[in-house]
PDB file of C-alpha atoms in Angstrom:
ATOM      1  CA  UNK A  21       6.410 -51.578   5.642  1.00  0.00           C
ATOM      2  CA  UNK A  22       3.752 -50.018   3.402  1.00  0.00           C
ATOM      3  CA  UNK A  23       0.531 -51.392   2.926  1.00  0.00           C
ATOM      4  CA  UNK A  24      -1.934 -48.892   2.183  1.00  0.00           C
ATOM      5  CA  UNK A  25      -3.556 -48.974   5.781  1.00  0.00           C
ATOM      6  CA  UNK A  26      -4.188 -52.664   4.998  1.00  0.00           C
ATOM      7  CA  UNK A  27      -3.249 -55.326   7.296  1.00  0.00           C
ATOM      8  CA  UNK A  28      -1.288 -58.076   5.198  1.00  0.00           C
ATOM      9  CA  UNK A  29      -0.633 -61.618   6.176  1.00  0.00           C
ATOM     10  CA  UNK A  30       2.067 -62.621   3.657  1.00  0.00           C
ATOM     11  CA  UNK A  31       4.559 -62.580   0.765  1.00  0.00           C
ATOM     12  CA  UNK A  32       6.247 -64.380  -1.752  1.00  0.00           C
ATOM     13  CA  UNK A  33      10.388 -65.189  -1.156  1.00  0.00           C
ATOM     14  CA  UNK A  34      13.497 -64.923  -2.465  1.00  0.00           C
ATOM     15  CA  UNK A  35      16.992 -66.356  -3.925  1.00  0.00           C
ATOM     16  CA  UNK A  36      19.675 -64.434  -5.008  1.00  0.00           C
ATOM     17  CA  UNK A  37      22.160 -66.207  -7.272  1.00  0.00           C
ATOM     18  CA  UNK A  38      25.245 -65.384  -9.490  1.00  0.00           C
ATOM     19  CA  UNK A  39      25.843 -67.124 -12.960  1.00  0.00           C
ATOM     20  CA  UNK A  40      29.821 -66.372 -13.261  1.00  0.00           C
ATOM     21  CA  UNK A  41      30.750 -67.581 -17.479  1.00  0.00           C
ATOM     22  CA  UNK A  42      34.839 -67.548 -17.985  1.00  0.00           C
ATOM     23  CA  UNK A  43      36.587 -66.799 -21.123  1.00  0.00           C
ATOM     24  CA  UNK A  44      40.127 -65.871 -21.816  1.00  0.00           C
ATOM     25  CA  UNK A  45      40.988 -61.984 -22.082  1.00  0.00           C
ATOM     26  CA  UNK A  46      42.915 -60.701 -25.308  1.00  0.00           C
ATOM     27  CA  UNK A  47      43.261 -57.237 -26.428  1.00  0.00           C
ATOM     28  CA  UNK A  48      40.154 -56.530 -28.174  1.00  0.00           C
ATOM     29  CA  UNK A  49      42.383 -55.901 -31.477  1.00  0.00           C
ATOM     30  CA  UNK A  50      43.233 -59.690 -31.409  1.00  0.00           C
ATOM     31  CA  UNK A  51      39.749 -60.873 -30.215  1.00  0.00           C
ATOM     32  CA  UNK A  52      40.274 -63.731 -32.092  1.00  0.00           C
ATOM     33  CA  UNK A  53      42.251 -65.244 -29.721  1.00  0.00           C
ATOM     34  CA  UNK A  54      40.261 -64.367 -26.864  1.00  0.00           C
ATOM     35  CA  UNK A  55      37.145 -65.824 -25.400  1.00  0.00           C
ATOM     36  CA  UNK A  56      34.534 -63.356 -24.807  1.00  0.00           C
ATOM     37  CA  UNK A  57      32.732 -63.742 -21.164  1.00  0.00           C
ATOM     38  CA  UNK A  58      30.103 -61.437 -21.942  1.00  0.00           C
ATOM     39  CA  UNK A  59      29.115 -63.645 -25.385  1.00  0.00           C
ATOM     40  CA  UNK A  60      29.260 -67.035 -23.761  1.00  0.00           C
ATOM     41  CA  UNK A  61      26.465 -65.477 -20.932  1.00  0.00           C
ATOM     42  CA  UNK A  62      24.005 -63.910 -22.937  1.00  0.00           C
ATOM     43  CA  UNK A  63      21.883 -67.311 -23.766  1.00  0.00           C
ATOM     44  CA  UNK A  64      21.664 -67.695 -20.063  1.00  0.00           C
ATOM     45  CA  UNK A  65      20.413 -63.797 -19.833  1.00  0.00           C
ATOM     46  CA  UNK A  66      18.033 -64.687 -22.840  1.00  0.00           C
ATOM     47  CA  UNK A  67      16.955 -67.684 -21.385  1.00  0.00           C
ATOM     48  CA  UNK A  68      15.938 -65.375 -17.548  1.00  0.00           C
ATOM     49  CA  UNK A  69      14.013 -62.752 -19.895  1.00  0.00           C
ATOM     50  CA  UNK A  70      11.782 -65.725 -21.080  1.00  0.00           C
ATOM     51  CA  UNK A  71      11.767 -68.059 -17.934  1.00  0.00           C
ATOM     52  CA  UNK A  72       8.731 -66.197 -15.977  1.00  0.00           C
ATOM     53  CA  UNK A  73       6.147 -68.192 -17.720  1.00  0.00           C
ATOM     54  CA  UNK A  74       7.286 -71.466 -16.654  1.00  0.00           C
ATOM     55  CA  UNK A  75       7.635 -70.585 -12.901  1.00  0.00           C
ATOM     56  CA  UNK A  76       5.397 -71.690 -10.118  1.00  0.00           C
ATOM     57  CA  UNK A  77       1.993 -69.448  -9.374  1.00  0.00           C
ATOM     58  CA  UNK A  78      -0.102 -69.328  -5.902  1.00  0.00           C
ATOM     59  CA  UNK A  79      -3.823 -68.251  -5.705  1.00  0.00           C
ATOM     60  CA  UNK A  80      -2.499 -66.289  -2.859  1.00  0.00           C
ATOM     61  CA  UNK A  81       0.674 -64.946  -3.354  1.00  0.00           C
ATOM     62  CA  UNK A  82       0.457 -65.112  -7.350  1.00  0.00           C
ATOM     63  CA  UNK A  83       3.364 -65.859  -9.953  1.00  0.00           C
ATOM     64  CA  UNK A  84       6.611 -66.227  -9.310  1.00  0.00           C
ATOM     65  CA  UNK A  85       9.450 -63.793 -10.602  1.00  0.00           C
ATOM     66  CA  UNK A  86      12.937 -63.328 -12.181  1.00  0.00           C
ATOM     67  CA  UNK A  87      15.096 -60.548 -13.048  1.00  0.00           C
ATOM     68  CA  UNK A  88      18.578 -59.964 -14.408  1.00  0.00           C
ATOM     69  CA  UNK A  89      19.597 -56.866 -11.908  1.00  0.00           C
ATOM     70  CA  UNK A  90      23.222 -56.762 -12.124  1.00  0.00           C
ATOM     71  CA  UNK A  91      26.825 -57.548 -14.206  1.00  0.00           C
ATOM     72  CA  UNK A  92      30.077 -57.192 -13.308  1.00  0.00           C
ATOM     73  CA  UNK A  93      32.824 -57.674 -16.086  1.00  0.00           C
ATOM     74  CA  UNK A  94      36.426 -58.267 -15.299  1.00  0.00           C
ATOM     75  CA  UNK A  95      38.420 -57.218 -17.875  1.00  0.00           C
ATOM     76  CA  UNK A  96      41.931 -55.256 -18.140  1.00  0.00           C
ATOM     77  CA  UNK A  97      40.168 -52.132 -19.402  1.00  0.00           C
ATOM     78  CA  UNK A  98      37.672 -51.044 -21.977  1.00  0.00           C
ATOM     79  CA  UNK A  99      39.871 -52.254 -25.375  1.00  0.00           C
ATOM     80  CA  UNK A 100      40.010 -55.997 -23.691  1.00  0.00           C
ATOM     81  CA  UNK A 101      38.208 -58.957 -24.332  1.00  0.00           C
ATOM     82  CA  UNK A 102      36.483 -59.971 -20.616  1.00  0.00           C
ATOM     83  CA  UNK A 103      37.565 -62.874 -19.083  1.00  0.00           C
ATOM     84  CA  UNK A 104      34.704 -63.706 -16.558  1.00  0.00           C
ATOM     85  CA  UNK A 105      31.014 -62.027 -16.457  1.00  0.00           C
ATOM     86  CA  UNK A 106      29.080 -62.471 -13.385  1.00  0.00           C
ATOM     87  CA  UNK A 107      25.187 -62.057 -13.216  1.00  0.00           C
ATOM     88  CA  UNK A 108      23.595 -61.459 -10.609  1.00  0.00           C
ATOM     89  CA  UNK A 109      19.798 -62.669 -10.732  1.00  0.00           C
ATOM     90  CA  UNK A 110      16.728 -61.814  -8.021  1.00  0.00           C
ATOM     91  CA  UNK A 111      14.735 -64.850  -8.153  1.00  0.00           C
ATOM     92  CA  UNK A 112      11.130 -64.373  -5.931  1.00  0.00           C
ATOM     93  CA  UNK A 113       9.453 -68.168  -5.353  1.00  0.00           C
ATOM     94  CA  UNK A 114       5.945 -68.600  -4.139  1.00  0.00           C
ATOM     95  CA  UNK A 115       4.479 -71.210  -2.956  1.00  0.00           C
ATOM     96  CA  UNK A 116       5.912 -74.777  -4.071  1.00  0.00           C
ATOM     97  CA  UNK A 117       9.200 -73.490  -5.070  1.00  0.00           C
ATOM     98  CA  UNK A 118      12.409 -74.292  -3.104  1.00  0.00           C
ATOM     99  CA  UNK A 119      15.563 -72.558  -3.649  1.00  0.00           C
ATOM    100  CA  UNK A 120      17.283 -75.627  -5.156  1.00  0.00           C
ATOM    101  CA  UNK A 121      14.601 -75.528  -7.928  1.00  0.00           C
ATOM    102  CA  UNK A 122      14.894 -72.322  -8.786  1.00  0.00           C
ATOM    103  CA  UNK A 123      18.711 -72.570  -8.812  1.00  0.00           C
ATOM    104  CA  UNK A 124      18.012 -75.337 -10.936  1.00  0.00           C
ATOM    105  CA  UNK A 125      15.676 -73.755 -13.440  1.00  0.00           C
ATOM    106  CA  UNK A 126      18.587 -71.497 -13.963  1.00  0.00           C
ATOM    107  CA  UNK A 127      21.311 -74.167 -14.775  1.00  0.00           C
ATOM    108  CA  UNK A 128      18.865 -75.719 -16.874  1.00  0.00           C
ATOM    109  CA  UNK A 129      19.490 -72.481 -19.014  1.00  0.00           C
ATOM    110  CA  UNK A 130      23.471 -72.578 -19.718  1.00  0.00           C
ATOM    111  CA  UNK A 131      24.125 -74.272 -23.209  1.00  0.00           C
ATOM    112  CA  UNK A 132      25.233 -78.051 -22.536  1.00  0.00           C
ATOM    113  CA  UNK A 133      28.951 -77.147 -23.631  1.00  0.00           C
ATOM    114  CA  UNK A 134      29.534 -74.872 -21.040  1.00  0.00           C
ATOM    115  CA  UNK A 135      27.686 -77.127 -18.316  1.00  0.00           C
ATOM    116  CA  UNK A 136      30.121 -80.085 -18.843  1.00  0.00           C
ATOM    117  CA  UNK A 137      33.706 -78.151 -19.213  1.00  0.00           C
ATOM    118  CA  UNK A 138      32.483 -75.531 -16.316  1.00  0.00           C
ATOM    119  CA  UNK A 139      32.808 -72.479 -18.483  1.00  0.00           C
ATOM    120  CA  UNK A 140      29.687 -71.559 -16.985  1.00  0.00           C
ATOM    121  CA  UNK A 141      28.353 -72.253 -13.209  1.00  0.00           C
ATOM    122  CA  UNK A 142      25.196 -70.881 -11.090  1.00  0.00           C
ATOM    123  CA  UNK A 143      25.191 -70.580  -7.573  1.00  0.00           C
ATOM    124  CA  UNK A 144      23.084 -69.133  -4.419  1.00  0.00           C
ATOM    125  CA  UNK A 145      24.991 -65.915  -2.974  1.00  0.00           C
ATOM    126  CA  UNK A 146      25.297 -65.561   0.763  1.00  0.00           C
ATOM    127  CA  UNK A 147      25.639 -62.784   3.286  1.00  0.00           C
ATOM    128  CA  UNK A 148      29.107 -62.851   4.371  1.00  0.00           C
ATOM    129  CA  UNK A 149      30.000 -59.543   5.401  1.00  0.00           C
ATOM    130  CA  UNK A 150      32.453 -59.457   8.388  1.00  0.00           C
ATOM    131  CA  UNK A 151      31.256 -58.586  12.086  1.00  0.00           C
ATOM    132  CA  UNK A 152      32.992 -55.309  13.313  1.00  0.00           C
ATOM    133  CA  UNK A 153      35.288 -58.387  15.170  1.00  0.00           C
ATOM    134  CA  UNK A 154      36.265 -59.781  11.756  1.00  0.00           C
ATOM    135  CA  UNK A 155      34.274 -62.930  12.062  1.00  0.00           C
ATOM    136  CA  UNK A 156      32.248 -64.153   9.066  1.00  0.00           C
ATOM    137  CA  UNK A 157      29.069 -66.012   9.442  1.00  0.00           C
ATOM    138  CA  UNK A 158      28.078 -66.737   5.694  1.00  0.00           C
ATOM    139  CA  UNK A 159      24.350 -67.083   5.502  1.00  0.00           C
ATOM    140  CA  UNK A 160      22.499 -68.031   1.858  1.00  0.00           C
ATOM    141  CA  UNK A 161      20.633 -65.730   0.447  1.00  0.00           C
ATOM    142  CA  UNK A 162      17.179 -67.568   0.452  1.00  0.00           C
ATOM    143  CA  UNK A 163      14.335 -66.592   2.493  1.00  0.00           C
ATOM    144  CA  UNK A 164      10.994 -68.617   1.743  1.00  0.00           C
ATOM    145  CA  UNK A 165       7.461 -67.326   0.902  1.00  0.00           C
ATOM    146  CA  UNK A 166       4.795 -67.201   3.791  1.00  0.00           C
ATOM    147  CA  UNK A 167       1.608 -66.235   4.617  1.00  0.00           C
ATOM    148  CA  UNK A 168      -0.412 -67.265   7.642  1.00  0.00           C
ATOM    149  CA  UNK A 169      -4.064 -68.382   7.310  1.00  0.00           C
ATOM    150  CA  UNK A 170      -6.810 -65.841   6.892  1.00  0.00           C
ATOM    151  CA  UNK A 171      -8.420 -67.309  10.207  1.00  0.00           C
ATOM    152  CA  UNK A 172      -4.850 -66.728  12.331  1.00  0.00           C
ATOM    153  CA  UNK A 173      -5.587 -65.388  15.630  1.00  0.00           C
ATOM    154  CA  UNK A 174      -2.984 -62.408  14.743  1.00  0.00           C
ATOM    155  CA  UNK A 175      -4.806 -62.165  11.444  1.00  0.00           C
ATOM    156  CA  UNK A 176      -8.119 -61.273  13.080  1.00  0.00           C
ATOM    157  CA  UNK A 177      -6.709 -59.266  15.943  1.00  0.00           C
ATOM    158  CA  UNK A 178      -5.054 -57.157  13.181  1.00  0.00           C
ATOM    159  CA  UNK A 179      -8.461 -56.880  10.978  1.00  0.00           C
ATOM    160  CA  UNK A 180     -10.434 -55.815  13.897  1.00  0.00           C
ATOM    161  CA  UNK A 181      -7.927 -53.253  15.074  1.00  0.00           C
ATOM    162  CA  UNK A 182      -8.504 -51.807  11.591  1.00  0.00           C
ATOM    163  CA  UNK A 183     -12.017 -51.499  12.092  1.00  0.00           C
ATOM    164  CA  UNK A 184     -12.015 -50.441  15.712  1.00  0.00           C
ATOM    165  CA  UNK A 185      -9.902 -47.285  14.094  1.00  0.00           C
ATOM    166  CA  UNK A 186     -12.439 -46.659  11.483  1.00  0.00           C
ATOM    167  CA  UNK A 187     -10.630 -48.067   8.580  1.00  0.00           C
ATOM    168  CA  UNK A 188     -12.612 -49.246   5.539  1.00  0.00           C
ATOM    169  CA  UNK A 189     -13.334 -53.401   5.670  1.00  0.00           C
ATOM    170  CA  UNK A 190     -10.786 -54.992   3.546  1.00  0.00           C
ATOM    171  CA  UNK A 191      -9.634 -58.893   4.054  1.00  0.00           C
ATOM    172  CA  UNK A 192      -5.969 -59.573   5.011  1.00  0.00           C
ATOM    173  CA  UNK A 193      -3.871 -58.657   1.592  1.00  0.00           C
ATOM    174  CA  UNK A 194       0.026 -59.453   0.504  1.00  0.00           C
ATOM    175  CA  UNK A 195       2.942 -57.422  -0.809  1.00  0.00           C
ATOM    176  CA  UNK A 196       4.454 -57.699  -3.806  1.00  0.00           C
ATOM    177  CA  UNK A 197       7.843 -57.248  -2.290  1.00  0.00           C
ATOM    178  CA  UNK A 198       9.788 -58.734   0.286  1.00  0.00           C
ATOM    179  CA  UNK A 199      10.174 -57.681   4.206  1.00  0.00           C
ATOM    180  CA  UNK A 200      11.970 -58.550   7.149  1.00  0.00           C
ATOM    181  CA  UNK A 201       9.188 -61.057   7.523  1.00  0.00           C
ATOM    182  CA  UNK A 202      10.924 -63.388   5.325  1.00  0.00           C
ATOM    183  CA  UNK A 203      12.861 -64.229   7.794  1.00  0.00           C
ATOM    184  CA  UNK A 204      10.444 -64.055  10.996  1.00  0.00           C
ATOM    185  CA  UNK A 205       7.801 -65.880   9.504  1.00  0.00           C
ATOM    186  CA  UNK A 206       9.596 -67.819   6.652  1.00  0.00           C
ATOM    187  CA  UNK A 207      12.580 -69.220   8.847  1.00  0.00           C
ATOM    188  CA  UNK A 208      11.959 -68.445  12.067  1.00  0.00           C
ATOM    189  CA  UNK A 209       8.154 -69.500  11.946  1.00  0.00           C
ATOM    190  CA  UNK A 210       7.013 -66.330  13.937  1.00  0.00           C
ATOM    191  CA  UNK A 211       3.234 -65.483  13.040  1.00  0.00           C
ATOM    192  CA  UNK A 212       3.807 -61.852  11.558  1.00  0.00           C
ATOM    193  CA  UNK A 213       1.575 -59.499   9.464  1.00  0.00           C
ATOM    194  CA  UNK A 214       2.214 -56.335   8.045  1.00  0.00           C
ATOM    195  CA  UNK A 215       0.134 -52.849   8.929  1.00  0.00           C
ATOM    196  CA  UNK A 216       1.411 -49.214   7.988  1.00  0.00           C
ATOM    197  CA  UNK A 217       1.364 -46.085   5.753  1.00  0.00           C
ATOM    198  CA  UNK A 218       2.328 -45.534   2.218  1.00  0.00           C
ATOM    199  CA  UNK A 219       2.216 -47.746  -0.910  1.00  0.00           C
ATOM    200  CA  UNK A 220       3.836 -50.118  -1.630  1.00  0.00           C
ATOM    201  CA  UNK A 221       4.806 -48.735  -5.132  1.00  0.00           C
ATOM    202  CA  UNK A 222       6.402 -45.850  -4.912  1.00  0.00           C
ATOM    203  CA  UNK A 223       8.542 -47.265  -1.448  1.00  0.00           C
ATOM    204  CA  UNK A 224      12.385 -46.456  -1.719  1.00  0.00           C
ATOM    205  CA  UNK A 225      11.673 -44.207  -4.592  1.00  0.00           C
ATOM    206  CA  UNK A 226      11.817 -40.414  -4.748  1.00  0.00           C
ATOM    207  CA  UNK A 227       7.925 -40.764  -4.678  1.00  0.00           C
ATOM    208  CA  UNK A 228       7.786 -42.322  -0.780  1.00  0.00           C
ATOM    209  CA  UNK A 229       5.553 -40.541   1.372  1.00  0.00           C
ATOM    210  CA  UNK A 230       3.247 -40.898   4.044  1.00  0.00           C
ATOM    211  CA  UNK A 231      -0.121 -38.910   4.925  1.00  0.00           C
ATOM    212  CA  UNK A 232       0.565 -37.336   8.291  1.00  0.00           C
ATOM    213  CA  UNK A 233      -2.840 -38.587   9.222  1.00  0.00           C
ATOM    214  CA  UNK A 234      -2.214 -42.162   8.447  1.00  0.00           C
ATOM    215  CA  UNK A 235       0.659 -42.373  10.818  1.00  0.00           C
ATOM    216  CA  UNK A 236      -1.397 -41.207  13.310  1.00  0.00           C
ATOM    217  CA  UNK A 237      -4.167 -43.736  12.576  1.00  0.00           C
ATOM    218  CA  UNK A 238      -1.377 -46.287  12.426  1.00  0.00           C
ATOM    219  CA  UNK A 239      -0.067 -45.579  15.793  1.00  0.00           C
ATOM    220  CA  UNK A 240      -4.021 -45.772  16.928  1.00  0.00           C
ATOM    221  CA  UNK A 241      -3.945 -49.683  15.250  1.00  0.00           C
ATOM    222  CA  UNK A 242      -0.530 -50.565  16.777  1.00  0.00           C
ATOM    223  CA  UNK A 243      -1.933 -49.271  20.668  1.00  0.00           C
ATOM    224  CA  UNK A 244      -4.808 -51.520  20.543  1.00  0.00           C
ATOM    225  CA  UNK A 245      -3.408 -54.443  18.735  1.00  0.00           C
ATOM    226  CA  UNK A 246      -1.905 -56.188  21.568  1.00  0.00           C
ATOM    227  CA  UNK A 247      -5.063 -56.505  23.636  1.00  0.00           C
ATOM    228  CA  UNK A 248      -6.804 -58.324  20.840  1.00  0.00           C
ATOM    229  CA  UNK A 249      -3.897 -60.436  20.417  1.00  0.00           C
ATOM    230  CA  UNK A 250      -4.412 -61.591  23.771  1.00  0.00           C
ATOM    231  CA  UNK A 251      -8.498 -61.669  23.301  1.00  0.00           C
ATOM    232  CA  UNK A 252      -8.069 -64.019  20.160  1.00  0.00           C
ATOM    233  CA  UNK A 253      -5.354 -66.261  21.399  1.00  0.00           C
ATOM    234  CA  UNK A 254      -7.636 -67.097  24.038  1.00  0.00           C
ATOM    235  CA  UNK A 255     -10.993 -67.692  22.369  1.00  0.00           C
TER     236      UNK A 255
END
């Protein structure tokens, strides 16, 4: 992952959740006896776009962060009133914030009507994608922040192949974004950290690139990292 030639020891996590509001589809000429989907969820979507305030902050990994990304509408075509909207919401927690709380914050949101008669419901999504078997494995969709200490053995070993390669001092940063290290480090508890080329904003846009000599300087850090790991696990 990018990180500006930077070693980084950490990131915030994530939830991804679905608010699903049902109405009752009529043809759009007879809304009136309809019950529009899209109308009942839009205090909820109001409620996301002013939510980031009130969410937990870290010295480290900074504020958390919420975002409406995505709504499906099933309806019978175009000239229909919709009878469910689903939202999709990218929730990012840092430190101090659990999945069930931000699922919570969330609920929290939906007017008190639609809470008690179930019009409206929030819940975590999950990978469940079939196997190329057919089996299904669901797995939630929440990955929690981590960082490891400035002073981690890996940490240091990772600063000091930096500097072996010439690289300007810097202490151990963070992304912004998410990697695969929410799950090594976050679930799995495997000390990670994060070196490469590229910036972090413009990655998976038509903007990514890499400097041809950063990747070799990068291959340089990642051919003498191992032998400080070993030097600093056993000092």
């Amino acid at each position: 992952e990018p990180t500006k030639m930077q070693v980084y020891r950490g990131h915030k996590g994530r939830v991804e959740m679905k608010v699903v509001a049902k109405g009752k589809s009529a043809h759009a000429a007879s809304n009136h006896v309809g019950d529009n989907a899209i109308y009942k969820v839009l205090p909820v979507i109001e409620g996301i776009s002013n939510l980031e305030p009130e969410l937990g902050d870290d010295p480290f990994l900074g504020h958390g962060k919420i975002t409406v990304t995505d709504m499906e509408i099933d309806t019978p075509s175009i000239n229909a009133v919709p009878a469910q909207a689903t939202v999709y919401v990218d929730r990012r927690v840092t430190f101090g914030e659990t999945a069930e709380g931000a699922i919570q914050q969330v609920a929290e949101l939906i007017p008190e009507r639609y809470r008690e008669n179930g019009d409206i419901s929030v819940e975590m999504l999950y990978y469940d994608e079939p196997s190329y078997t057919g089996f299904v494995f669901p797995v939630e969709k929440y990955f929690p922040a981590w960082a490891l200490e400035p002073r981690h053995p890996l940490v240091q070993a990772g600063l000091e192949a930096a500097q072996m390669i010439g690289l300007p001092t810097h202490d151990a940063g963070k992304w912004n974004f998410s990697t695969n290290g929410i799950y090594w480090a976050g679930k799995a508890g495997i000390p990670s950290i994060g070196f490469g080329p590229g910036e972090e904003e413009t990655a998976h846009t038509v903007m990514d690139s890499v400097l041809l000599d950063d990747v070799v300087k990068a291959t340089e850090f990642y051919a003498i990292l191992p032998a400080l790991i070993a030097q600093k696990a056993t000092n």
